[in-house]
PDB file of C-alpha atoms and ligand atoms in Angstrom:
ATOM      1  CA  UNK A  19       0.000   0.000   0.000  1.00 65.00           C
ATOM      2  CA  UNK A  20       1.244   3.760  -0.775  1.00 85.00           C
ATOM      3  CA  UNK A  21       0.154   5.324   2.388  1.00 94.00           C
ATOM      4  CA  UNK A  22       0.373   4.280   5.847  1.00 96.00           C
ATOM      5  CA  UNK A  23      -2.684   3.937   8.212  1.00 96.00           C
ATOM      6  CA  UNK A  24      -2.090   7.004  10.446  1.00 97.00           C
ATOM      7  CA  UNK A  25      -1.654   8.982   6.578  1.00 97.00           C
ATOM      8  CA  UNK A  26      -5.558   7.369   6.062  1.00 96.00           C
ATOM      9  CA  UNK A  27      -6.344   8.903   9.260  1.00 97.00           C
ATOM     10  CA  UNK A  28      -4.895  12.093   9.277  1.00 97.00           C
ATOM     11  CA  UNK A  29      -6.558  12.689   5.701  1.00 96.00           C
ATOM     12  CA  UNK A  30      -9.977  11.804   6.611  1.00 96.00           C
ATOM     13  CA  UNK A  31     -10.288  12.616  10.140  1.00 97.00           C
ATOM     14  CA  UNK A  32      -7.811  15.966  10.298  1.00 97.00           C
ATOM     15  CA  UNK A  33      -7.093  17.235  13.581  1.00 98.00           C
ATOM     16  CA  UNK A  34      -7.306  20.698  14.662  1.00 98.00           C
ATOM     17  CA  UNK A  35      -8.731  22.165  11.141  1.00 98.00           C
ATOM     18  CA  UNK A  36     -10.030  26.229  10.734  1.00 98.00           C
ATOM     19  CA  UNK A  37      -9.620  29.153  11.871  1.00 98.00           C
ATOM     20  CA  UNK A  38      -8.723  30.758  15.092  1.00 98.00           C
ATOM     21  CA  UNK A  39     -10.457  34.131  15.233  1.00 98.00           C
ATOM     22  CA  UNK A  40      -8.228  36.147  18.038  1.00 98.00           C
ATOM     23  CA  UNK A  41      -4.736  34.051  16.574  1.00 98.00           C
ATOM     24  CA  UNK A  42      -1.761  36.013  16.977  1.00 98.00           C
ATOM     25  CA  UNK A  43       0.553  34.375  14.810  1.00 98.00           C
ATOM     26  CA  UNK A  44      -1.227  33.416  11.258  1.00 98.00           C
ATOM     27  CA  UNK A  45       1.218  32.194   8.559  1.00 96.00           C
ATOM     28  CA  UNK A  46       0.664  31.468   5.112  1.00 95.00           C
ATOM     29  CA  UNK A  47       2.248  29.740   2.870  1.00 94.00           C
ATOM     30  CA  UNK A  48       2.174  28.347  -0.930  1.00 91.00           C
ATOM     31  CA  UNK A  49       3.781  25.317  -2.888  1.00 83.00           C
ATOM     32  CA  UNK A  50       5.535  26.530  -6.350  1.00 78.00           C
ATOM     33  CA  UNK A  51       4.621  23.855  -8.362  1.00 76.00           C
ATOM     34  CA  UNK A  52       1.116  22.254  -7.210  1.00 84.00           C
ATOM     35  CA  UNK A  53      -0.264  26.043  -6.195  1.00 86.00           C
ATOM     36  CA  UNK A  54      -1.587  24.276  -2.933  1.00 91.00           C
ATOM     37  CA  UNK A  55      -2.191  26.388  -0.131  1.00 92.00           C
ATOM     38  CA  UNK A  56      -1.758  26.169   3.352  1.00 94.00           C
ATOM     39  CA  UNK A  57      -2.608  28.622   6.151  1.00 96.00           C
ATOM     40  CA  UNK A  58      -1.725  28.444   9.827  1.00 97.00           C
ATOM     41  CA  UNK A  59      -3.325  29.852  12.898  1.00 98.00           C
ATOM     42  CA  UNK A  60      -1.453  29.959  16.321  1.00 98.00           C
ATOM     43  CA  UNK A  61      -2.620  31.372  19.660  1.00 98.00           C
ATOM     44  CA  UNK A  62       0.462  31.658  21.546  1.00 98.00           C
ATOM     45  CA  UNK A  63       0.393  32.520  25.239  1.00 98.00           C
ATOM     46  CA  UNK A  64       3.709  32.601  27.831  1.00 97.00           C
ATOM     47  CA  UNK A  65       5.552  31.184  24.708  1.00 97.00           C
ATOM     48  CA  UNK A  66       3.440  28.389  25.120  1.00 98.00           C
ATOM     49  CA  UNK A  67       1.401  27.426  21.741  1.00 98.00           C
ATOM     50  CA  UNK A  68      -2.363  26.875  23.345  1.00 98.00           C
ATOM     51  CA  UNK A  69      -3.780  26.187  20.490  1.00 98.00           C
ATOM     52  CA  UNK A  70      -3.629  25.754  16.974  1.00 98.00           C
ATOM     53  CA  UNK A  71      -5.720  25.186  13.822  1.00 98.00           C
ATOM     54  CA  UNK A  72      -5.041  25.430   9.630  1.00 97.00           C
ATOM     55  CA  UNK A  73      -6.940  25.001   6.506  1.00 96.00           C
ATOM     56  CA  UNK A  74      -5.633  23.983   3.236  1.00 93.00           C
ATOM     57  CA  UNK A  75      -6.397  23.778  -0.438  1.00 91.00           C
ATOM     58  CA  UNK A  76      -4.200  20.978  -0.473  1.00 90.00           C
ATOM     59  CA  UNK A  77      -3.703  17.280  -1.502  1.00 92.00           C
ATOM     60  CA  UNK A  78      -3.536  14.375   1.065  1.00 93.00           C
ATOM     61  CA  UNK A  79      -0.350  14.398   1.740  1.00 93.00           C
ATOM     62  CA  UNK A  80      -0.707  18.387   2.885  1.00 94.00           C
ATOM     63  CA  UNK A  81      -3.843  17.520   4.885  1.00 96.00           C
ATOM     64  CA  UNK A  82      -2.667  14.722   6.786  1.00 97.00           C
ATOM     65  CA  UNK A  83       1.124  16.025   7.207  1.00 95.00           C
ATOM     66  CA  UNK A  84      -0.370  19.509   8.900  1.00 95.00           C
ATOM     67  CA  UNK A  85      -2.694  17.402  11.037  1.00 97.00           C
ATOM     68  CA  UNK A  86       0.050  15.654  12.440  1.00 97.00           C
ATOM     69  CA  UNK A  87       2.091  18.740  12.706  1.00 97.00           C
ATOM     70  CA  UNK A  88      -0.572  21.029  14.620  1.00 98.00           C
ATOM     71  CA  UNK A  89      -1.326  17.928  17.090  1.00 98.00           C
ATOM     72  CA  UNK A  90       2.970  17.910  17.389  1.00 98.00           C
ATOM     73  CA  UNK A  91       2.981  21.309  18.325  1.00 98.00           C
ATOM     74  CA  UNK A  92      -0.428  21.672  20.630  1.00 98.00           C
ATOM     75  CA  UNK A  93       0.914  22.851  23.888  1.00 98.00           C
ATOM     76  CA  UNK A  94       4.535  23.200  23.261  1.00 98.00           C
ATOM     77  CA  UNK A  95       6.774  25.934  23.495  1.00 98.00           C
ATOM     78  CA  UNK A  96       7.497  28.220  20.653  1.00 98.00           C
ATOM     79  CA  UNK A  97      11.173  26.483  20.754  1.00 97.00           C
ATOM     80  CA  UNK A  98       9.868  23.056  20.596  1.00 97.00           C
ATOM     81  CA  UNK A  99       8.039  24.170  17.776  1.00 97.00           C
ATOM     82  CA  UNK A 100      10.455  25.539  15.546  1.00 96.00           C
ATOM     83  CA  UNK A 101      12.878  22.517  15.639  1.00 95.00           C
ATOM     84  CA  UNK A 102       9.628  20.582  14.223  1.00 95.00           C
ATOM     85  CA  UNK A 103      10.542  18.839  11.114  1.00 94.00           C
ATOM     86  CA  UNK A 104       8.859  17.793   7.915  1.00 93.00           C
ATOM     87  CA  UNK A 105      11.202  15.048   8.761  1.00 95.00           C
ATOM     88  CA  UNK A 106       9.576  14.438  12.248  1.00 96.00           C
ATOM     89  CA  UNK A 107       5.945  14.510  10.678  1.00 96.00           C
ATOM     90  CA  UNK A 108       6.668  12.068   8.297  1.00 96.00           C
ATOM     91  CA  UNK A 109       8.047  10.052  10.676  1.00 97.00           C
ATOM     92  CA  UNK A 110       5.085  10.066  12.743  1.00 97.00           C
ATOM     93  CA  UNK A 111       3.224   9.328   9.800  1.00 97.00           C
ATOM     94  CA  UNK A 112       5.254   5.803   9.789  1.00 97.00           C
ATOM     95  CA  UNK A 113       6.311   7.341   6.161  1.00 96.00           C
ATOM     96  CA  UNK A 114       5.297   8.914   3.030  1.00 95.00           C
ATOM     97  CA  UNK A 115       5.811   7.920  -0.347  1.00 93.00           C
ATOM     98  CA  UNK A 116       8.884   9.780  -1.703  1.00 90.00           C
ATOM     99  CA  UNK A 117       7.004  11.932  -4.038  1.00 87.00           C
ATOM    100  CA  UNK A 118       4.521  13.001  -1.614  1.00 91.00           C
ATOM    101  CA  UNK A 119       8.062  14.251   0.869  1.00 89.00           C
ATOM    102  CA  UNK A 120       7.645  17.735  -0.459  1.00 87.00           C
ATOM    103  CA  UNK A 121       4.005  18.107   0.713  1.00 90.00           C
ATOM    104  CA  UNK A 122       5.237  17.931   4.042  1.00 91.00           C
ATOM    105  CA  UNK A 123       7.155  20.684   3.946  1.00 90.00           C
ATOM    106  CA  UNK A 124       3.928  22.724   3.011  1.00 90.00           C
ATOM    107  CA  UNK A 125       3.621  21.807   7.016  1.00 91.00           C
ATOM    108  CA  UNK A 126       6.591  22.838   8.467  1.00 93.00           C
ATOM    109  CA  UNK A 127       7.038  26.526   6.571  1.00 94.00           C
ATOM    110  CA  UNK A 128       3.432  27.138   7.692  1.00 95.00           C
ATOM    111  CA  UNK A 129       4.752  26.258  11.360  1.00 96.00           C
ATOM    112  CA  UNK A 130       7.526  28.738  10.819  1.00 96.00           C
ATOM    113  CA  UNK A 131       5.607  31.770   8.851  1.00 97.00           C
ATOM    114  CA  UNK A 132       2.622  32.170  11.829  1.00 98.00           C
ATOM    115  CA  UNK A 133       5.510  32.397  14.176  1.00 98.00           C
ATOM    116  CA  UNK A 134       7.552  34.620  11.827  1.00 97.00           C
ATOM    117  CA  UNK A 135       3.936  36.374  11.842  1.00 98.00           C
ATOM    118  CA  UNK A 136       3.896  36.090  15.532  1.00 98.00           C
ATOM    119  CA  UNK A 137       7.396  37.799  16.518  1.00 98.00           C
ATOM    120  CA  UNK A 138       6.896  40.539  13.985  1.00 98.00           C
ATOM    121  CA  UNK A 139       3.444  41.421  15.831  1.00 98.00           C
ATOM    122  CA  UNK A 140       5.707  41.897  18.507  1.00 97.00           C
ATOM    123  CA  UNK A 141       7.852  44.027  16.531  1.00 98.00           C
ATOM    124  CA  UNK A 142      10.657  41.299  16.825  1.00 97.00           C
ATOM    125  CA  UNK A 143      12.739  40.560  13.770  1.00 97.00           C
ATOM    126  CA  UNK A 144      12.096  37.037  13.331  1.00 96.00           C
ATOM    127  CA  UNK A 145      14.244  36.320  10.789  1.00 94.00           C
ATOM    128  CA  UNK A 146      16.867  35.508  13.587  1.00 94.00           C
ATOM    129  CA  UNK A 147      14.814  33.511  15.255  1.00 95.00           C
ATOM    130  CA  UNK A 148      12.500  31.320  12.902  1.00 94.00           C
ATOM    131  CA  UNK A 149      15.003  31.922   9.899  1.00 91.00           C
ATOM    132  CA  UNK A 150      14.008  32.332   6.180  1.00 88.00           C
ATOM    133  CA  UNK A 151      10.586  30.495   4.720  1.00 89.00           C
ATOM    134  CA  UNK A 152      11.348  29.573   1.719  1.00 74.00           C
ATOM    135  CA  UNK A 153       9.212  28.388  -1.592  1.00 69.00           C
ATOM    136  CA  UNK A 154       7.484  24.991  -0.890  1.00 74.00           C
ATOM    137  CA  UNK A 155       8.715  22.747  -4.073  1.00 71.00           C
ATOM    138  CA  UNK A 156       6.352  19.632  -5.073  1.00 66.00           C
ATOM    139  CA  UNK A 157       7.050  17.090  -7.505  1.00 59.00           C
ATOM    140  CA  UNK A 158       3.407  17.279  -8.837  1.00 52.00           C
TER     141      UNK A 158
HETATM  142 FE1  FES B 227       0.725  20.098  -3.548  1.00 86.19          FE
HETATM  143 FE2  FES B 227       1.098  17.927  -2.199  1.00 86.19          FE
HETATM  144  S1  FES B 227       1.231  19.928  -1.482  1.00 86.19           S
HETATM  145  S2  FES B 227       0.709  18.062  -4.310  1.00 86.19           S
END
Protein backbone atom coordinates (compact mmCIF):
# COMPACT_ATOMS: atom_id res chain seq x y z
CA UNK A 1 0.00 0.00 0.00
CA UNK A 2 1.24 3.76 -0.78
CA UNK A 3 0.15 5.32 2.39
CA UNK A 4 0.37 4.28 5.85
CA UNK A 5 -2.68 3.94 8.21
CA UNK A 6 -2.09 7.00 10.45
CA UNK A 7 -1.65 8.98 6.58
CA UNK A 8 -5.56 7.37 6.06
CA UNK A 9 -6.34 8.90 9.26
CA UNK A 10 -4.90 12.09 9.28
CA UNK A 11 -6.56 12.69 5.70
CA UNK A 12 -9.98 11.80 6.61
CA UNK A 13 -10.29 12.62 10.14
CA UNK A 14 -7.81 15.97 10.30
CA UNK A 15 -7.09 17.24 13.58
CA UNK A 16 -7.31 20.70 14.66
CA UNK A 17 -8.73 22.16 11.14
CA UNK A 18 -10.03 26.23 10.73
CA UNK A 19 -9.62 29.15 11.87
CA UNK A 20 -8.72 30.76 15.09
CA UNK A 21 -10.46 34.13 15.23
CA UNK A 22 -8.23 36.15 18.04
CA UNK A 23 -4.74 34.05 16.57
CA UNK A 24 -1.76 36.01 16.98
CA UNK A 25 0.55 34.37 14.81
CA UNK A 26 -1.23 33.42 11.26
CA UNK A 27 1.22 32.19 8.56
CA UNK A 28 0.66 31.47 5.11
CA UNK A 29 2.25 29.74 2.87
CA UNK A 30 2.17 28.35 -0.93
CA UNK A 31 3.78 25.32 -2.89
CA UNK A 32 5.53 26.53 -6.35
CA UNK A 33 4.62 23.86 -8.36
CA UNK A 34 1.12 22.25 -7.21
CA UNK A 35 -0.26 26.04 -6.19
CA UNK A 36 -1.59 24.28 -2.93
CA UNK A 37 -2.19 26.39 -0.13
CA UNK A 38 -1.76 26.17 3.35
CA UNK A 39 -2.61 28.62 6.15
CA UNK A 40 -1.73 28.44 9.83
CA UNK A 41 -3.32 29.85 12.90
CA UNK A 42 -1.45 29.96 16.32
CA UNK A 43 -2.62 31.37 19.66
CA UNK A 44 0.46 31.66 21.55
CA UNK A 45 0.39 32.52 25.24
CA UNK A 46 3.71 32.60 27.83
CA UNK A 47 5.55 31.18 24.71
CA UNK A 48 3.44 28.39 25.12
CA UNK A 49 1.40 27.43 21.74
CA UNK A 50 -2.36 26.87 23.35
CA UNK A 51 -3.78 26.19 20.49
CA UNK A 52 -3.63 25.75 16.97
CA UNK A 53 -5.72 25.19 13.82
CA UNK A 54 -5.04 25.43 9.63
CA UNK A 55 -6.94 25.00 6.51
CA UNK A 56 -5.63 23.98 3.24
CA UNK A 57 -6.40 23.78 -0.44
CA UNK A 58 -4.20 20.98 -0.47
CA UNK A 59 -3.70 17.28 -1.50
CA UNK A 60 -3.54 14.37 1.07
CA UNK A 61 -0.35 14.40 1.74
CA UNK A 62 -0.71 18.39 2.88
CA UNK A 63 -3.84 17.52 4.89
CA UNK A 64 -2.67 14.72 6.79
CA UNK A 65 1.12 16.02 7.21
CA UNK A 66 -0.37 19.51 8.90
CA UNK A 67 -2.69 17.40 11.04
CA UNK A 68 0.05 15.65 12.44
CA UNK A 69 2.09 18.74 12.71
CA UNK A 70 -0.57 21.03 14.62
CA UNK A 71 -1.33 17.93 17.09
CA UNK A 72 2.97 17.91 17.39
CA UNK A 73 2.98 21.31 18.33
CA UNK A 74 -0.43 21.67 20.63
CA UNK A 75 0.91 22.85 23.89
CA UNK A 76 4.54 23.20 23.26
CA UNK A 77 6.77 25.93 23.50
CA UNK A 78 7.50 28.22 20.65
CA UNK A 79 11.17 26.48 20.75
CA UNK A 80 9.87 23.06 20.60
CA UNK A 81 8.04 24.17 17.78
CA UNK A 82 10.46 25.54 15.55
CA UNK A 83 12.88 22.52 15.64
CA UNK A 84 9.63 20.58 14.22
CA UNK A 85 10.54 18.84 11.11
CA UNK A 86 8.86 17.79 7.92
CA UNK A 87 11.20 15.05 8.76
CA UNK A 88 9.58 14.44 12.25
CA UNK A 89 5.94 14.51 10.68
CA UNK A 90 6.67 12.07 8.30
CA UNK A 91 8.05 10.05 10.68
CA UNK A 92 5.09 10.07 12.74
CA UNK A 93 3.22 9.33 9.80
CA UNK A 94 5.25 5.80 9.79
CA UNK A 95 6.31 7.34 6.16
CA UNK A 96 5.30 8.91 3.03
CA UNK A 97 5.81 7.92 -0.35
CA UNK A 98 8.88 9.78 -1.70
CA UNK A 99 7.00 11.93 -4.04
CA UNK A 100 4.52 13.00 -1.61
CA UNK A 101 8.06 14.25 0.87
CA UNK A 102 7.64 17.73 -0.46
CA UNK A 103 4.00 18.11 0.71
CA UNK A 104 5.24 17.93 4.04
CA UNK A 105 7.15 20.68 3.95
CA UNK A 106 3.93 22.72 3.01
CA UNK A 107 3.62 21.81 7.02
CA UNK A 108 6.59 22.84 8.47
CA UNK A 109 7.04 26.53 6.57
CA UNK A 110 3.43 27.14 7.69
CA UNK A 111 4.75 26.26 11.36
CA UNK A 112 7.53 28.74 10.82
CA UNK A 113 5.61 31.77 8.85
CA UNK A 114 2.62 32.17 11.83
CA UNK A 115 5.51 32.40 14.18
CA UNK A 116 7.55 34.62 11.83
CA UNK A 117 3.94 36.37 11.84
CA UNK A 118 3.90 36.09 15.53
CA UNK A 119 7.40 37.80 16.52
CA UNK A 120 6.90 40.54 13.98
CA UNK A 121 3.44 41.42 15.83
CA UNK A 122 5.71 41.90 18.51
CA UNK A 123 7.85 44.03 16.53
CA UNK A 124 10.66 41.30 16.83
CA UNK A 125 12.74 40.56 13.77
CA UNK A 126 12.10 37.04 13.33
CA UNK A 127 14.24 36.32 10.79
CA UNK A 128 16.87 35.51 13.59
CA UNK A 129 14.81 33.51 15.25
CA UNK A 130 12.50 31.32 12.90
CA UNK A 131 15.00 31.92 9.90
CA UNK A 132 14.01 32.33 6.18
CA UNK A 133 10.59 30.50 4.72
CA UNK A 134 11.35 29.57 1.72
CA UNK A 135 9.21 28.39 -1.59
CA UNK A 136 7.48 24.99 -0.89
CA UNK A 137 8.72 22.75 -4.07
CA UNK A 138 6.35 19.63 -5.07
CA UNK A 139 7.05 17.09 -7.50
CA UNK A 140 3.41 17.28 -8.84
FE1 LIG B 1 0.72 20.10 -3.55
FE2 LIG B 1 1.10 17.93 -2.20
S1 LIG B 1 1.23 19.93 -1.48
S2 LIG B 1 0.71 18.06 -4.31
Amino acid sequence: MLYSEKVFDHFSNPRNVGEIPDANGIGEVGNAKCGDIMKMYLKIENGIIVDVKFKTFGCGAAIATSSMATEMIKGKSIDDALKLTNKAVVEALDGLPAVKIHCSVLAEQAVKSALSDYYTRLGVDPLPIVGPIGVVECEE
